[in-house]
Short mmCIF file of C-alpha atoms in Angstrom, two decimals:
data_model
loop_
_atom_site.label_atom_id
_atom_site.label_comp_id
_atom_site.label_asym_id
_atom_site.label_seq_id
_atom_site.Cartn_x
_atom_site.Cartn_y
_atom_site.Cartn_z
CA MET A 4 -12.34 -19.71 -13.24
CA THR A 5 -10.66 -22.13 -11.42
CA PRO A 6 -11.94 -25.40 -11.27
CA GLU A 7 -13.49 -24.66 -7.22
CA GLY A 8 -15.57 -21.28 -9.07
CA ARG A 9 -13.59 -18.57 -8.21
CA PRO A 10 -11.48 -15.77 -10.65
CA SER A 11 -8.24 -17.00 -11.64
CA TRP A 12 -5.05 -14.85 -11.23
CA PRO A 13 -4.85 -13.46 -14.56
CA THR A 14 -8.81 -11.90 -13.29
CA ARG A 15 -8.22 -11.13 -10.77
CA LEU A 16 -5.15 -9.11 -11.39
CA ALA A 17 -6.83 -7.59 -14.91
CA VAL A 18 -9.49 -5.79 -12.35
CA LEU A 19 -6.71 -4.55 -9.86
CA LEU A 20 -5.22 -3.13 -12.90
CA PRO A 21 -6.78 1.16 -13.61
CA SER A 22 -8.87 0.28 -16.78
CA PRO A 23 -10.93 3.48 -18.82
CA SER A 24 -14.02 2.47 -17.91
CA VAL A 25 -14.33 1.94 -14.19
CA THR A 26 -11.01 4.63 -13.25
CA PRO A 27 -10.51 6.93 -15.86
CA PHE A 28 -8.61 9.58 -14.02
CA THR A 29 -5.90 6.55 -12.89
CA PHE A 30 -5.14 4.78 -16.57
CA TRP A 31 -5.84 8.36 -18.92
CA TYR A 32 -3.01 10.03 -15.51
CA LEU A 33 -0.42 6.91 -16.61
CA ALA A 34 -0.89 7.31 -20.35
CA ILE A 35 0.16 10.71 -20.19
CA LEU A 36 3.32 9.69 -18.53
CA LEU A 37 4.09 7.49 -20.56
CA VAL A 38 3.91 9.32 -22.92
CA THR A 39 6.01 11.76 -21.60
CA THR A 40 8.45 9.64 -21.09
CA VAL A 41 8.70 8.14 -23.98
CA ILE A 42 8.80 11.07 -25.57
CA GLN A 43 12.51 12.00 -23.29
CA ARG A 44 14.33 8.79 -24.74
CA LEU A 45 12.92 10.53 -28.02
CA VAL A 46 14.70 14.12 -28.07
CA GLY A 47 17.63 12.53 -25.81
CA THR A 48 19.73 13.60 -23.29
CA THR A 49 19.60 17.15 -23.47
CA VAL A 50 16.80 18.46 -24.54
CA SER A 51 14.34 16.35 -21.97
CA ALA A 52 16.74 17.87 -19.10
CA ARG A 53 15.26 20.89 -20.09
CA LEU A 54 11.56 20.04 -20.76
CA LEU A 55 12.39 18.63 -17.18
CA SER A 56 14.27 22.04 -16.37
CA LEU A 57 11.47 24.66 -17.38
CA ALA A 58 8.67 21.65 -15.36
CA SER A 59 10.54 21.97 -11.94
CA THR A 60 8.66 23.25 -8.95
CA ASP A 61 11.95 24.99 -8.06
CA ALA A 62 12.43 27.88 -6.66
CA HIS A 63 13.11 30.29 -9.24
CA ASN A 64 10.02 28.90 -11.58
CA LEU A 65 7.39 29.06 -8.65
CA TRP A 66 8.24 32.95 -8.93
CA ASN A 67 8.27 33.50 -12.34
CA HIS A 68 5.33 30.67 -13.74
CA PRO A 69 3.53 29.16 -10.61
CA VAL A 70 0.55 27.76 -12.03
CA ARG A 71 2.54 26.51 -15.26
CA SER A 72 5.81 24.92 -13.31
CA LEU A 73 2.34 23.25 -11.07
CA ILE A 74 0.70 21.67 -12.76
CA ALA A 75 4.04 20.90 -15.03
CA SER A 76 5.68 19.01 -12.76
CA ALA A 77 3.08 17.22 -11.62
CA LEU A 78 2.69 15.55 -16.25
CA TRP A 79 7.33 13.69 -15.57
CA ILE A 80 8.87 11.41 -13.98
CA THR A 81 12.66 11.12 -14.00
CA ASP A 82 13.63 8.10 -14.45
CA SER A 83 12.19 5.07 -17.32
CA GLY A 84 10.42 3.10 -14.15
CA TRP A 85 7.24 4.38 -15.58
CA LEU A 86 5.75 0.49 -14.99
CA ALA A 87 7.15 0.92 -11.14
CA TYR A 88 4.09 3.78 -11.21
CA VAL A 89 0.97 2.01 -12.87
CA VAL A 90 2.32 -0.74 -9.84
CA ILE A 91 2.03 1.47 -7.20
CA PHE A 92 -1.14 4.15 -8.71
CA ALA A 93 -2.62 0.10 -8.75
CA LEU A 94 -1.89 0.27 -5.09
CA ALA A 95 -3.44 3.34 -3.78
CA VAL A 96 -4.58 5.61 -6.57
CA ALA A 97 -6.64 3.58 -8.41
CA PRO A 98 -8.86 1.73 -4.90
CA LEU A 99 -9.53 5.12 -3.90
CA GLU A 100 -11.44 6.37 -7.07
CA ARG A 101 -13.71 3.27 -7.14
CA ARG A 102 -14.39 4.32 -4.09
CA VAL A 103 -14.74 7.97 -4.12
CA GLY A 104 -14.81 8.97 -8.44
CA ALA A 105 -12.45 10.27 -10.91
CA GLY A 106 -12.86 13.44 -9.63
CA TRP A 107 -12.86 13.97 -6.62
CA THR A 108 -9.83 11.77 -6.08
CA PHE A 109 -8.19 14.20 -9.24
CA THR A 110 -8.92 16.69 -6.38
CA VAL A 111 -6.70 14.29 -3.41
CA PHE A 112 -4.25 14.33 -5.89
CA ALA A 113 -3.89 17.66 -6.76
CA SER A 114 -4.91 18.96 -3.03
CA GLY A 115 -1.24 16.94 -2.32
CA HIS A 116 0.63 17.32 -4.99
CA VAL A 117 0.36 21.15 -4.29
CA LEU A 118 -0.21 22.48 -1.19
CA ALA A 119 2.99 20.01 -0.33
CA THR A 120 4.64 21.59 -3.14
CA LEU A 121 4.24 25.31 -1.84
CA ALA A 122 3.94 24.29 1.78
CA THR A 123 8.57 22.84 1.05
CA GLU A 124 8.74 25.37 -1.77
CA LEU A 125 7.68 28.85 0.05
CA PRO A 126 10.15 28.71 2.42
CA VAL A 127 13.09 27.56 0.48
CA MET A 128 12.29 30.85 -1.09
CA TRP A 129 12.47 32.69 1.23
CA ALA A 130 15.27 31.86 2.40
CA LEU A 131 17.12 32.66 -1.06
CA ARG A 132 15.56 36.38 -1.11
CA ALA A 133 17.37 36.59 2.29
CA GLY A 134 19.92 35.01 1.56
CA VAL A 135 20.55 32.15 3.56
CA LEU A 136 20.95 29.78 0.89
CA PRO A 137 22.46 29.97 -2.27
CA GLN A 138 21.14 30.78 -5.39
CA THR A 139 21.86 27.33 -7.01
CA ASP A 140 19.86 26.33 -4.32
CA GLY A 141 17.09 27.82 -6.41
CA ARG A 142 17.01 26.03 -9.24
CA TRP A 143 17.49 22.53 -7.77
CA LEU A 144 14.71 19.60 -10.60
CA ASP A 145 12.11 19.16 -8.87
CA ILE A 146 9.37 17.10 -10.69
CA GLY A 147 7.01 14.41 -10.16
CA VAL A 148 3.70 12.52 -8.51
CA SER A 149 5.29 11.86 -4.82
CA TYR A 150 3.21 14.35 -3.64
CA GLY A 151 -0.44 13.66 -4.86
CA PHE A 152 0.70 9.76 -4.65
CA PHE A 153 0.63 10.02 -0.67
CA ALA A 154 -1.49 12.48 0.12
CA THR A 155 -4.04 9.71 -1.99
CA ALA A 156 -2.72 6.43 -0.38
CA GLY A 157 -2.89 8.56 2.60
CA ALA A 158 -7.29 9.23 1.58
CA MET A 159 -7.24 5.86 0.82
CA VAL A 160 -5.78 4.80 5.12
CA VAL A 161 -9.41 6.66 6.32
CA ILE A 162 -12.22 4.66 4.56
CA LEU A 163 -10.23 1.28 5.23
CA GLU A 164 -12.04 -0.91 7.62
CA PRO A 165 -10.49 0.23 10.89
CA ARG A 166 -8.54 -3.17 12.10
CA LEU A 167 -6.59 -1.89 8.98
CA ARG A 168 -5.76 1.67 9.11
CA LEU A 169 -3.16 2.39 12.13
CA TRP A 170 -0.99 -1.03 9.87
CA ALA A 171 -1.76 1.10 6.47
CA ALA A 172 -0.37 4.60 8.34
CA LEU A 173 2.73 3.08 9.37
CA ALA A 174 3.39 1.43 5.84
CA ILE A 175 2.76 4.46 4.15
CA GLU A 176 5.58 6.24 6.92
CA ALA A 177 7.51 3.50 6.41
CA CYS A 178 7.56 4.12 2.41
CA ILE A 179 8.79 7.17 2.95
CA ALA A 180 11.73 6.94 5.57
CA VAL A 181 13.12 4.21 3.41
CA ILE A 182 12.99 7.30 -0.03
CA TYR A 183 14.38 9.38 2.42
CA VAL A 184 17.24 6.83 3.87
CA THR A 185 18.03 5.79 -0.03
CA ASP A 186 17.94 9.39 -1.72
CA GLU A 187 21.23 10.99 -0.78
CA PRO A 188 19.79 11.55 3.27
CA GLY A 189 21.18 14.62 5.22
CA THR A 190 21.23 16.73 2.01
CA LEU A 191 18.44 19.92 1.69
CA LEU A 192 16.90 18.73 -1.19
CA SER A 193 16.21 15.01 0.06
CA VAL A 194 14.98 16.86 3.56
CA VAL A 195 12.87 18.87 1.60
CA THR A 196 11.55 15.90 -0.50
CA LEU A 197 10.58 14.35 2.97
CA ALA A 198 8.81 17.08 4.68
CA GLY A 199 6.81 16.88 1.49
CA HIS A 200 6.34 13.21 1.82
CA LEU A 201 4.35 12.90 5.17
CA ILE A 202 2.94 16.61 3.84
CA ALA A 203 1.38 15.05 1.48
CA ALA A 204 0.27 11.61 2.80
CA HIS A 205 -0.88 13.49 6.37
CA ILE A 206 -3.03 15.67 3.79
CA GLY A 207 -5.42 13.16 2.61
CA MET A 208 -5.14 11.20 6.69
CA PHE A 209 -6.73 13.85 7.82
CA GLY A 210 -6.77 16.86 6.02
CA TRP A 211 -9.73 15.17 3.04
CA ARG A 212 -10.88 12.40 6.65
CA GLY A 213 -14.26 13.36 7.55
CA TRP A 214 -15.13 14.03 4.35
CA LEU A 215 -14.68 10.85 2.95
CA ARG A 216 -16.30 8.80 5.48
CA ARG A 217 -19.17 9.91 4.61
CA ARG A 218 -19.36 9.38 1.22
CA ALA A 219 -17.35 5.32 1.22
CA LEU A 220 -20.17 5.56 3.42
CA ALA A 221 -22.62 6.75 1.68
CA GLY A 222 -21.07 5.06 -1.35
CA THR A 223 -21.61 1.64 0.48
CA LEU A 224 -24.66 2.55 2.01
CA ARG A 225 -26.69 3.13 -1.34
CA LEU A 226 -29.83 1.24 -1.25
CA PRO A 227 -31.95 0.26 -3.60
CA ARG A 228 -35.68 2.28 -4.33
CA ARG A 229 -38.70 0.35 -2.25
CA ARG A 230 -40.88 -1.77 -4.38
CA VAL A 231 -43.96 -3.19 -3.39
CA VAL A 232 -44.09 -6.66 -3.78
CA GLY A 233 -47.66 -8.40 -4.41
CA PRO A 234 -51.01 -7.49 -5.50
CA ALA A 235 -52.16 -4.13 -3.94
CA PRO A 236 -54.53 -4.29 -0.99
CA GLU A 237 -58.29 -3.88 -1.63
CA PRO A 238 -59.85 -1.18 -1.09
CA LEU A 239 -62.50 -0.21 2.47
CA ALA A 240 -66.15 -1.48 1.34
CA GLU A 241 -67.68 1.56 2.19
CA PRO A 242 -70.11 1.81 5.29
CA VAL A 243 -73.64 0.35 4.40
CA ALA A 244 -75.84 3.72 5.13
CA PRO A 245 -78.72 1.56 7.83
#
């Protein structure tokens, strides 16, 4: 505590960080990502590339192993920036979990990951079967947690104070645009990823809009049970017979 009685910055940071008791989904998800990141470092480049290829939600894997690829692709990140994911999860996923609980945060996250993946990869699968795209486009590497993250970020916008919603939505759109322009813009993979990010964010903003507002309002306005304070009223005297 500071001399003024306010929590110190380390204390405030500790409150914001995910914890297994308050935000179990966020905490254990980050723990899984840490484990898979360490595995990539330990097994070497060749084996790591094979593991990521098996987990990818590319058109080939989605056609042959849809459930496995949809689940596995959300458990790996391609780079070593695990600490960056701790920061972005602390900014969007953990705050949503504190408001609506672990189960519903997982549901929002999963809806963004699954629906955005299918919405972007199914057209690619059709184009491959129609011969519009070369077969090599059916095996690009498509893994990560960004679709789920943007879905939870979009859902968080819904339950912010009204004066902050527009700015938060613009910040999400700007972040998506920055990712696109810094990741080989113009290539088919970057365009597909851009579309997936936009779809996931708007799934969070609009797909869960009404329910999340009701859920957040119920959590905020939950009232304690009424209690009688003070002595109970005395019983009325029986009428005296004339």
